[in-house]
PDB file of C-alpha atoms in Angstrom:
ATOM      1  CA  MET R 635     114.780 152.367  71.599  1.00  0.00           C
ATOM      2  CA  ILE R 636     114.225 154.359  74.786  1.00  0.00           C
ATOM      3  CA  LEU R 637     116.183 157.472  73.753  1.00  0.00           C
ATOM      4  CA  GLU R 638     116.843 159.008  70.348  1.00  0.00           C
ATOM      5  CA  VAL R 639     118.988 162.127  70.064  1.00  0.00           C
ATOM      6  CA  SER R 640     119.586 163.647  66.647  1.00  0.00           C
ATOM      7  CA  GLY R 641     121.307 166.777  65.404  1.00  0.00           C
ATOM      8  CA  ILE R 642     121.596 168.522  68.780  1.00  0.00           C
ATOM      9  CA  ARG R 643     123.362 171.849  68.521  1.00  0.00           C
ATOM     10  CA  LYS R 644     123.871 174.475  71.216  1.00  0.00           C
ATOM     11  CA  SER R 645     125.734 177.776  71.228  1.00  0.00           C
ATOM     12  CA  PHE R 646     126.318 180.364  73.904  1.00  0.00           C
ATOM     13  CA  GLY R 647     126.932 183.611  72.090  1.00  0.00           C
ATOM     14  CA  LYS R 648     129.504 182.905  69.388  1.00  0.00           C
ATOM     15  CA  ALA R 649     130.789 179.776  71.136  1.00  0.00           C
ATOM     16  CA  GLU R 650     129.340 176.612  69.584  1.00  0.00           C
ATOM     17  CA  ILE R 651     129.362 174.038  72.384  1.00  0.00           C
ATOM     18  CA  LEU R 652     127.470 171.170  70.719  1.00  0.00           C
ATOM     19  CA  ARG R 653     127.943 170.735  66.982  1.00  0.00           C
ATOM     20  CA  GLY R 654     125.504 168.045  65.931  1.00  0.00           C
ATOM     21  CA  ILE R 655     125.096 165.220  68.460  1.00  0.00           C
ATOM     22  CA  ASP R 656     123.465 161.949  67.378  1.00  0.00           C
ATOM     23  CA  PHE R 657     123.047 158.787  69.454  1.00  0.00           C
ATOM     24  CA  GLY R 658     120.452 156.356  70.731  1.00  0.00           C
ATOM     25  CA  MET R 659     119.962 154.061  73.716  1.00  0.00           C
ATOM     26  CA  ASP R 660     117.992 150.930  74.445  1.00  0.00           C
ATOM     27  CA  ARG R 661     116.265 150.346  77.782  1.00  0.00           C
ATOM     28  CA  GLY R 662     118.618 148.978  80.430  1.00  0.00           C
ATOM     29  CA  GLU R 663     121.778 150.311  78.789  1.00  0.00           C
ATOM     30  CA  VAL R 664     124.439 152.272  80.642  1.00  0.00           C
ATOM     31  CA  LEU R 665     126.047 154.963  78.507  1.00  0.00           C
ATOM     32  CA  SER R 666     129.227 156.648  79.732  1.00  0.00           C
ATOM     33  CA  ILE R 667     130.227 159.946  78.159  1.00  0.00           C
ATOM     34  CA  ILE R 668     133.910 160.780  78.472  1.00  0.00           C
ATOM     35  CA  GLY R 669     136.067 163.620  77.218  1.00  0.00           C
ATOM     36  CA  SER R 670     138.100 166.609  78.297  1.00  0.00           C
ATOM     37  CA  SER R 671     136.600 169.489  80.253  1.00  0.00           C
ATOM     38  CA  GLY R 672     134.893 171.858  77.832  1.00  0.00           C
ATOM     39  CA  SER R 673     134.043 169.165  75.293  1.00  0.00           C
ATOM     40  CA  GLY R 674     130.284 169.675  75.776  1.00  0.00           C
ATOM     41  CA  LYS R 675     129.411 166.726  78.024  1.00  0.00           C
ATOM     42  CA  THR R 676     127.575 168.674  80.736  1.00  0.00           C
ATOM     43  CA  THR R 677     125.825 170.915  78.201  1.00  0.00           C
ATOM     44  CA  LEU R 678     124.519 167.795  76.482  1.00  0.00           C
ATOM     45  CA  LEU R 679     123.120 166.484  79.787  1.00  0.00           C
ATOM     46  CA  ARG R 680     121.510 169.843  80.503  1.00  0.00           C
ATOM     47  CA  CYS R 681     119.880 169.834  77.071  1.00  0.00           C
ATOM     48  CA  LEU R 682     118.512 166.330  77.659  1.00  0.00           C
ATOM     49  CA  ASN R 683     117.060 167.474  80.989  1.00  0.00           C
ATOM     50  CA  PHE R 684     115.593 170.647  79.462  1.00  0.00           C
ATOM     51  CA  LEU R 685     117.737 172.888  81.639  1.00  0.00           C
ATOM     52  CA  GLU R 686     119.087 174.295  78.375  1.00  0.00           C
ATOM     53  CA  THR R 687     117.208 174.615  75.091  1.00  0.00           C
ATOM     54  CA  PRO R 688     119.073 173.267  72.051  1.00  0.00           C
ATOM     55  CA  ASP R 689     119.332 175.535  69.027  1.00  0.00           C
ATOM     56  CA  ALA R 690     118.727 172.607  66.693  1.00  0.00           C
ATOM     57  CA  GLY R 691     117.893 168.921  66.833  1.00  0.00           C
ATOM     58  CA  ARG R 692     115.378 166.475  68.214  1.00  0.00           C
ATOM     59  CA  ILE R 693     115.002 164.452  71.430  1.00  0.00           C
ATOM     60  CA  ALA R 694     112.589 161.516  71.700  1.00  0.00           C
ATOM     61  CA  VAL R 695     111.889 159.146  74.610  1.00  0.00           C
ATOM     62  CA  ASN R 696     109.955 155.910  74.102  1.00  0.00           C
ATOM     63  CA  GLY R 697     109.058 157.060  70.607  1.00  0.00           C
ATOM     64  CA  GLU R 698     107.538 160.348  71.812  1.00  0.00           C
ATOM     65  CA  THR R 699     109.188 163.529  70.545  1.00  0.00           C
ATOM     66  CA  LEU R 700     109.888 165.670  73.581  1.00  0.00           C
ATOM     67  CA  PHE R 701     111.817 168.365  71.752  1.00  0.00           C
ATOM     68  CA  ASP R 702     112.091 169.403  68.136  1.00  0.00           C
ATOM     69  CA  ALA R 703     113.813 172.680  67.375  1.00  0.00           C
ATOM     70  CA  ALA R 704     111.928 172.816  64.074  1.00  0.00           C
ATOM     71  CA  SER R 705     108.614 173.088  65.931  1.00  0.00           C
ATOM     72  CA  PRO R 706     107.297 176.672  66.034  1.00  0.00           C
ATOM     73  CA  THR R 707     105.578 176.173  69.400  1.00  0.00           C
ATOM     74  CA  ARG R 708     107.272 176.471  72.769  1.00  0.00           C
ATOM     75  CA  ASP R 709     106.279 174.504  75.859  1.00  0.00           C
ATOM     76  CA  SER R 710     104.586 176.039  78.875  1.00  0.00           C
ATOM     77  CA  ALA R 711     106.313 175.714  82.225  1.00  0.00           C
ATOM     78  CA  LYS R 712     103.892 172.945  83.207  1.00  0.00           C
ATOM     79  CA  VAL R 713     104.586 170.914  80.053  1.00  0.00           C
ATOM     80  CA  LEU R 714     108.313 171.416  80.507  1.00  0.00           C
ATOM     81  CA  ARG R 715     108.133 170.060  84.059  1.00  0.00           C
ATOM     82  CA  ARG R 716     106.316 166.970  82.777  1.00  0.00           C
ATOM     83  CA  LYS R 717     108.941 166.365  80.109  1.00  0.00           C
ATOM     84  CA  ARG R 718     111.758 166.676  82.650  1.00  0.00           C
ATOM     85  CA  LEU R 719     110.264 163.766  84.570  1.00  0.00           C
ATOM     86  CA  HIS R 720     111.543 161.404  81.871  1.00  0.00           C
ATOM     87  CA  PHE R 721     115.061 162.198  83.080  1.00  0.00           C
ATOM     88  CA  GLY R 722     116.540 162.215  86.566  1.00  0.00           C
ATOM     89  CA  LEU R 723     119.665 164.314  86.995  1.00  0.00           C
ATOM     90  CA  VAL R 724     122.218 163.843  89.763  1.00  0.00           C
ATOM     91  CA  PHE R 725     124.462 166.899  89.958  1.00  0.00           C
ATOM     92  CA  GLN R 726     128.151 166.790  90.800  1.00  0.00           C
ATOM     93  CA  ASN R 727     127.630 169.134  93.772  1.00  0.00           C
ATOM     94  CA  PHE R 728     124.532 167.325  95.126  1.00  0.00           C
ATOM     95  CA  ASN R 729     122.211 170.398  95.016  1.00  0.00           C
ATOM     96  CA  LEU R 730     120.328 169.252  98.108  1.00  0.00           C
ATOM     97  CA  PHE R 731     118.126 171.743  99.915  1.00  0.00           C
ATOM     98  CA  PRO R 732     120.068 172.608 103.088  1.00  0.00           C
ATOM     99  CA  GLN R 733     116.931 173.466 105.092  1.00  0.00           C
ATOM    100  CA  TYR R 734     115.441 169.986 104.601  1.00  0.00           C
ATOM    101  CA  THR R 735     116.431 166.607 106.030  1.00  0.00           C
ATOM    102  CA  ALA R 736     117.563 163.749 103.808  1.00  0.00           C
ATOM    103  CA  PHE R 737     114.044 162.296 103.976  1.00  0.00           C
ATOM    104  CA  GLU R 738     112.426 165.634 103.122  1.00  0.00           C
ATOM    105  CA  ASN R 739     114.798 166.151 100.188  1.00  0.00           C
ATOM    106  CA  VAL R 740     113.679 162.818  98.731  1.00  0.00           C
ATOM    107  CA  THR R 741     109.925 163.396  99.234  1.00  0.00           C
ATOM    108  CA  LEU R 742     109.654 167.106  98.373  1.00  0.00           C
ATOM    109  CA  ALA R 743     109.311 166.970  94.584  1.00  0.00           C
ATOM    110  CA  ASN R 744     106.795 164.129  94.617  1.00  0.00           C
ATOM    111  CA  LEU R 745     104.683 165.877  97.255  1.00  0.00           C
ATOM    112  CA  LEU R 746     104.597 169.049  95.160  1.00  0.00           C
ATOM    113  CA  LEU R 747     103.702 167.130  92.001  1.00  0.00           C
ATOM    114  CA  ALA R 748     101.030 165.091  93.785  1.00  0.00           C
ATOM    115  CA  LYS R 749      99.044 168.176  94.797  1.00  0.00           C
ATOM    116  CA  ASP R 750      97.887 168.644  91.210  1.00  0.00           C
ATOM    117  CA  THR R 751      96.482 165.108  90.896  1.00  0.00           C
ATOM    118  CA  ASP R 752      92.977 163.738  91.361  1.00  0.00           C
ATOM    119  CA  ALA R 753      94.355 160.943  93.538  1.00  0.00           C
ATOM    120  CA  TYR R 754      95.710 163.510  96.007  1.00  0.00           C
ATOM    121  CA  ARG R 755      92.413 165.362  96.137  1.00  0.00           C
ATOM    122  CA  GLN R 756      90.479 162.144  96.680  1.00  0.00           C
ATOM    123  CA  ASN R 757      92.759 160.491  99.241  1.00  0.00           C
ATOM    124  CA  LYS R 758      95.528 162.801 100.417  1.00  0.00           C
ATOM    125  CA  ALA R 759      96.678 160.529 103.254  1.00  0.00           C
ATOM    126  CA  ALA R 760      97.124 157.502 100.989  1.00  0.00           C
ATOM    127  CA  VAL R 761      99.146 159.440  98.415  1.00  0.00           C
ATOM    128  CA  ILE R 762     101.413 160.979 101.043  1.00  0.00           C
ATOM    129  CA  GLY R 763     101.830 157.592 102.695  1.00  0.00           C
ATOM    130  CA  GLY R 764     102.910 156.035  99.393  1.00  0.00           C
ATOM    131  CA  ILE R 765     105.436 158.799  98.732  1.00  0.00           C
ATOM    132  CA  GLU R 766     106.902 158.478 102.210  1.00  0.00           C
ATOM    133  CA  GLU R 767     107.061 154.685 101.998  1.00  0.00           C
ATOM    134  CA  GLU R 768     109.000 154.927  98.735  1.00  0.00           C
ATOM    135  CA  ALA R 769     111.401 157.458 100.269  1.00  0.00           C
ATOM    136  CA  HIS R 770     112.093 155.106 103.186  1.00  0.00           C
ATOM    137  CA  ARG R 771     112.741 152.278 100.718  1.00  0.00           C
ATOM    138  CA  LEU R 772     115.127 154.307  98.563  1.00  0.00           C
ATOM    139  CA  LEU R 773     117.113 155.657 101.495  1.00  0.00           C
ATOM    140  CA  LYS R 774     117.427 152.117 102.816  1.00  0.00           C
ATOM    141  CA  GLN R 775     118.646 151.028  99.372  1.00  0.00           C
ATOM    142  CA  MET R 776     121.276 153.788  99.581  1.00  0.00           C
ATOM    143  CA  GLY R 777     122.366 152.557 103.017  1.00  0.00           C
ATOM    144  CA  LEU R 778     121.013 155.675 104.716  1.00  0.00           C
ATOM    145  CA  SER R 779     118.136 154.438 106.876  1.00  0.00           C
ATOM    146  CA  ASP R 780     119.889 155.790 109.958  1.00  0.00           C
ATOM    147  CA  ARG R 781     120.442 159.197 108.352  1.00  0.00           C
ATOM    148  CA  GLU R 782     116.902 160.062 107.265  1.00  0.00           C
ATOM    149  CA  ASN R 783     116.522 162.904 109.762  1.00  0.00           C
ATOM    150  CA  ASN R 784     119.961 164.380 109.176  1.00  0.00           C
ATOM    151  CA  TYR R 785     120.398 167.655 107.330  1.00  0.00           C
ATOM    152  CA  PRO R 786     122.921 167.910 104.476  1.00  0.00           C
ATOM    153  CA  HIS R 787     125.500 169.664 106.653  1.00  0.00           C
ATOM    154  CA  GLN R 788     125.390 166.643 108.984  1.00  0.00           C
ATOM    155  CA  LEU R 789     126.230 164.217 106.158  1.00  0.00           C
ATOM    156  CA  SER R 790     129.453 163.355 104.374  1.00  0.00           C
ATOM    157  CA  GLY R 791     129.831 164.189 100.697  1.00  0.00           C
ATOM    158  CA  GLY R 792     129.257 160.550  99.767  1.00  0.00           C
ATOM    159  CA  GLN R 793     126.099 160.410 101.875  1.00  0.00           C
ATOM    160  CA  CYS R 794     124.810 163.649 100.297  1.00  0.00           C
ATOM    161  CA  GLN R 795     125.369 162.217  96.836  1.00  0.00           C
ATOM    162  CA  ARG R 796     123.491 159.056  97.769  1.00  0.00           C
ATOM    163  CA  VAL R 797     120.579 161.195  99.013  1.00  0.00           C
ATOM    164  CA  ALA R 798     120.673 162.998  95.660  1.00  0.00           C
ATOM    165  CA  ILE R 799     120.513 159.652  93.850  1.00  0.00           C
ATOM    166  CA  ALA R 800     117.539 158.584  95.989  1.00  0.00           C
ATOM    167  CA  ARG R 801     115.821 161.895  95.231  1.00  0.00           C
ATOM    168  CA  ALA R 802     116.276 161.371  91.484  1.00  0.00           C
ATOM    169  CA  LEU R 803     115.039 157.774  91.665  1.00  0.00           C
ATOM    170  CA  ALA R 804     111.951 158.805  93.648  1.00  0.00           C
ATOM    171  CA  LEU R 805     110.544 160.457  90.522  1.00  0.00           C
ATOM    172  CA  LYS R 806     110.846 157.144  88.626  1.00  0.00           C
ATOM    173  CA  PRO R 807     112.641 158.556  85.584  1.00  0.00           C
ATOM    174  CA  ASP R 808     113.032 156.603  82.357  1.00  0.00           C
ATOM    175  CA  ILE R 809     116.694 157.597  82.259  1.00  0.00           C
ATOM    176  CA  LEU R 810     118.930 158.497  85.189  1.00  0.00           C
ATOM    177  CA  CYS R 811     121.693 160.962  84.369  1.00  0.00           C
ATOM    178  CA  PHE R 812     124.857 161.613  86.359  1.00  0.00           C
ATOM    179  CA  ASP R 813     127.050 164.672  85.843  1.00  0.00           C
ATOM    180  CA  GLU R 814     130.486 163.822  87.248  1.00  0.00           C
ATOM    181  CA  PRO R 815     128.916 162.188  90.331  1.00  0.00           C
ATOM    182  CA  THR R 816     132.245 161.771  92.165  1.00  0.00           C
ATOM    183  CA  SER R 817     134.118 164.945  91.195  1.00  0.00           C
ATOM    184  CA  ALA R 818     133.172 166.787  94.403  1.00  0.00           C
ATOM    185  CA  LEU R 819     134.113 163.854  96.651  1.00  0.00           C
ATOM    186  CA  ASP R 820     137.289 162.915  98.455  1.00  0.00           C
ATOM    187  CA  PRO R 821     138.871 159.832  96.872  1.00  0.00           C
ATOM    188  CA  GLU R 822     137.929 157.670  99.878  1.00  0.00           C
ATOM    189  CA  LEU R 823     134.232 158.561  99.409  1.00  0.00           C
ATOM    190  CA  THR R 824     134.185 157.968  95.662  1.00  0.00           C
ATOM    191  CA  GLY R 825     133.920 154.202  96.024  1.00  0.00           C
ATOM    192  CA  GLU R 826     130.641 154.254  97.967  1.00  0.00           C
ATOM    193  CA  VAL R 827     128.907 156.304  95.249  1.00  0.00           C
ATOM    194  CA  LEU R 828     130.325 154.206  92.411  1.00  0.00           C
ATOM    195  CA  LYS R 829     129.110 151.097  94.257  1.00  0.00           C
ATOM    196  CA  VAL R 830     125.549 152.442  94.253  1.00  0.00           C
ATOM    197  CA  ILE R 831     125.729 153.255  90.534  1.00  0.00           C
ATOM    198  CA  ARG R 832     127.101 149.789  89.807  1.00  0.00           C
ATOM    199  CA  GLU R 833     124.190 148.232  91.734  1.00  0.00           C
ATOM    200  CA  LEU R 834     121.720 150.302  89.686  1.00  0.00           C
ATOM    201  CA  ALA R 835     123.404 149.069  86.508  1.00  0.00           C
ATOM    202  CA  ASP R 836     123.003 145.490  87.739  1.00  0.00           C
ATOM    203  CA  GLN R 837     119.287 146.238  88.185  1.00  0.00           C
ATOM    204  CA  ARG R 838     119.129 147.336  84.518  1.00  0.00           C
ATOM    205  CA  MET R 839     118.487 150.994  85.254  1.00  0.00           C
ATOM    206  CA  THR R 840     118.940 153.010  82.064  1.00  0.00           C
ATOM    207  CA  MET R 841     121.689 155.539  82.802  1.00  0.00           C
ATOM    208  CA  ILE R 842     123.839 158.203  81.194  1.00  0.00           C
ATOM    209  CA  ILE R 843     127.015 158.905  83.151  1.00  0.00           C
ATOM    210  CA  VAL R 844     129.375 161.788  82.452  1.00  0.00           C
ATOM    211  CA  THR R 845     132.554 160.755  84.218  1.00  0.00           C
ATOM    212  CA  HIS R 846     136.327 161.012  84.446  1.00  0.00           C
ATOM    213  CA  GLU R 847     136.468 157.631  86.191  1.00  0.00           C
ATOM    214  CA  MET R 848     137.827 155.693  83.231  1.00  0.00           C
ATOM    215  CA  ALA R 849     138.167 152.310  84.928  1.00  0.00           C
ATOM    216  CA  PHE R 850     134.620 152.562  86.236  1.00  0.00           C
ATOM    217  CA  ALA R 851     133.264 153.618  82.838  1.00  0.00           C
ATOM    218  CA  ARG R 852     134.956 150.654  81.212  1.00  0.00           C
ATOM    219  CA  ASP R 853     133.573 148.211  83.768  1.00  0.00           C
ATOM    220  CA  VAL R 854     129.994 149.415  84.142  1.00  0.00           C
ATOM    221  CA  SER R 855     129.067 150.682  80.667  1.00  0.00           C
ATOM    222  CA  SER R 856     127.373 148.922  77.804  1.00  0.00           C
ATOM    223  CA  HIS R 857     128.250 151.817  75.480  1.00  0.00           C
ATOM    224  CA  VAL R 858     130.807 154.639  75.605  1.00  0.00           C
ATOM    225  CA  ILE R 859     130.864 157.995  73.823  1.00  0.00           C
ATOM    226  CA  PHE R 860     134.032 160.073  73.599  1.00  0.00           C
ATOM    227  CA  MET R 861     133.285 163.750  73.002  1.00  0.00           C
ATOM    228  CA  ASP R 862     135.778 166.324  71.778  1.00  0.00           C
ATOM    229  CA  ASN R 863     135.158 169.938  70.836  1.00  0.00           C
ATOM    230  CA  GLY R 864     131.379 169.555  70.764  1.00  0.00           C
ATOM    231  CA  ILE R 865     131.148 166.450  68.608  1.00  0.00           C
ATOM    232  CA  ILE R 866     131.088 162.701  69.172  1.00  0.00           C
ATOM    233  CA  CYS R 867     134.598 161.775  68.130  1.00  0.00           C
ATOM    234  CA  GLU R 868     134.186 158.056  68.763  1.00  0.00           C
ATOM    235  CA  GLN R 869     131.642 155.659  70.233  1.00  0.00           C
ATOM    236  CA  GLY R 870     131.238 151.939  70.748  1.00  0.00           C
ATOM    237  CA  THR R 871     131.446 149.226  73.357  1.00  0.00           C
ATOM    238  CA  PRO R 872     133.897 149.730  76.251  1.00  0.00           C
ATOM    239  CA  ASP R 873     136.228 147.202  74.644  1.00  0.00           C
ATOM    240  CA  GLN R 874     136.172 149.093  71.362  1.00  0.00           C
ATOM    241  CA  VAL R 875     136.672 152.574  72.798  1.00  0.00           C
ATOM    242  CA  PHE R 876     139.101 151.759  75.604  1.00  0.00           C
ATOM    243  CA  GLY R 877     140.805 148.720  74.131  1.00  0.00           C
ATOM    244  CA  HIS R 878     140.901 149.492  70.416  1.00  0.00           C
ATOM    245  CA  PRO R 879     140.243 153.212  69.799  1.00  0.00           C
ATOM    246  CA  GLN R 880     140.113 154.115  66.130  1.00  0.00           C
ATOM    247  CA  GLU R 881     140.636 157.867  66.383  1.00  0.00           C
ATOM    248  CA  GLU R 882     143.967 159.455  67.239  1.00  0.00           C
ATOM    249  CA  ARG R 883     142.229 162.041  69.465  1.00  0.00           C
ATOM    250  CA  THR R 884     140.667 159.230  71.503  1.00  0.00           C
ATOM    251  CA  ARG R 885     144.033 157.543  71.911  1.00  0.00           C
ATOM    252  CA  GLN R 886     145.603 160.821  73.069  1.00  0.00           C
ATOM    253  CA  PHE R 887     142.863 161.385  75.628  1.00  0.00           C
ATOM    254  CA  LEU R 888     143.013 157.877  77.062  1.00  0.00           C
ATOM    255  CA  GLN R 889     146.816 157.945  77.175  1.00  0.00           C
ATOM    256  CA  SER R 890     146.667 160.894  79.578  1.00  0.00           C
ATOM    257  CA  PHE R 891     144.770 158.694  82.034  1.00  0.00           C
ATOM    258  CA  ILE R 892     147.057 155.722  81.601  1.00  0.00           C
ATOM    259  CA  GLN R 893     150.043 157.864  82.435  1.00  0.00           C
TER     260      GLN R 893
END
């Protein structure tokens, strides 16, 4: 199992956002997390990416415990950065650096990380060349070879999101996470981003997708979680959750999309 999540709880003040989340994933699976706004989906993603610290629970990747709230020790900033590399996060609003080109946005993190390595100190040119070659490859995969030198303000929303996906992939994460990847896009641009995600699924990229695109979630997912009020209300295969939901709350939620 590539990911094990158990007992994750998170509160902000008196508001309990996550109330005991448990699930696991195998390598190559695509997990879609659906649910109403405020159900805890984004907070869960932020906890997995160590942008928030859970109050309780455990997170393990490839059998290695990355977080255990019961542990008395707290990670240094350097250790935390290393743990984040297991996950790539694509934000709903892109979060590209406006002062950098598409190409620079994709290479920046790897260049910064490389400076602390022996390989960089021994052969700087070779390391930089490898990082740049990978960035060219990823932008080509995203259909953006002709946009490498464009700045974010010169790109459409769909193109910005594809740059953000390339940037996340450049770090070679074990699990790629998407937080509402199409919510900031015009409907006509949504399809180009969903196409890229579908192609990644076909390549057996392990992914967690928080989405309101129900038809897409049903088509692309190997597993679906429906969250409500900070808990997993129902989970199963797309056919089980969308076609034969067992919980009344799940049926109510899905009915709002059907209508």
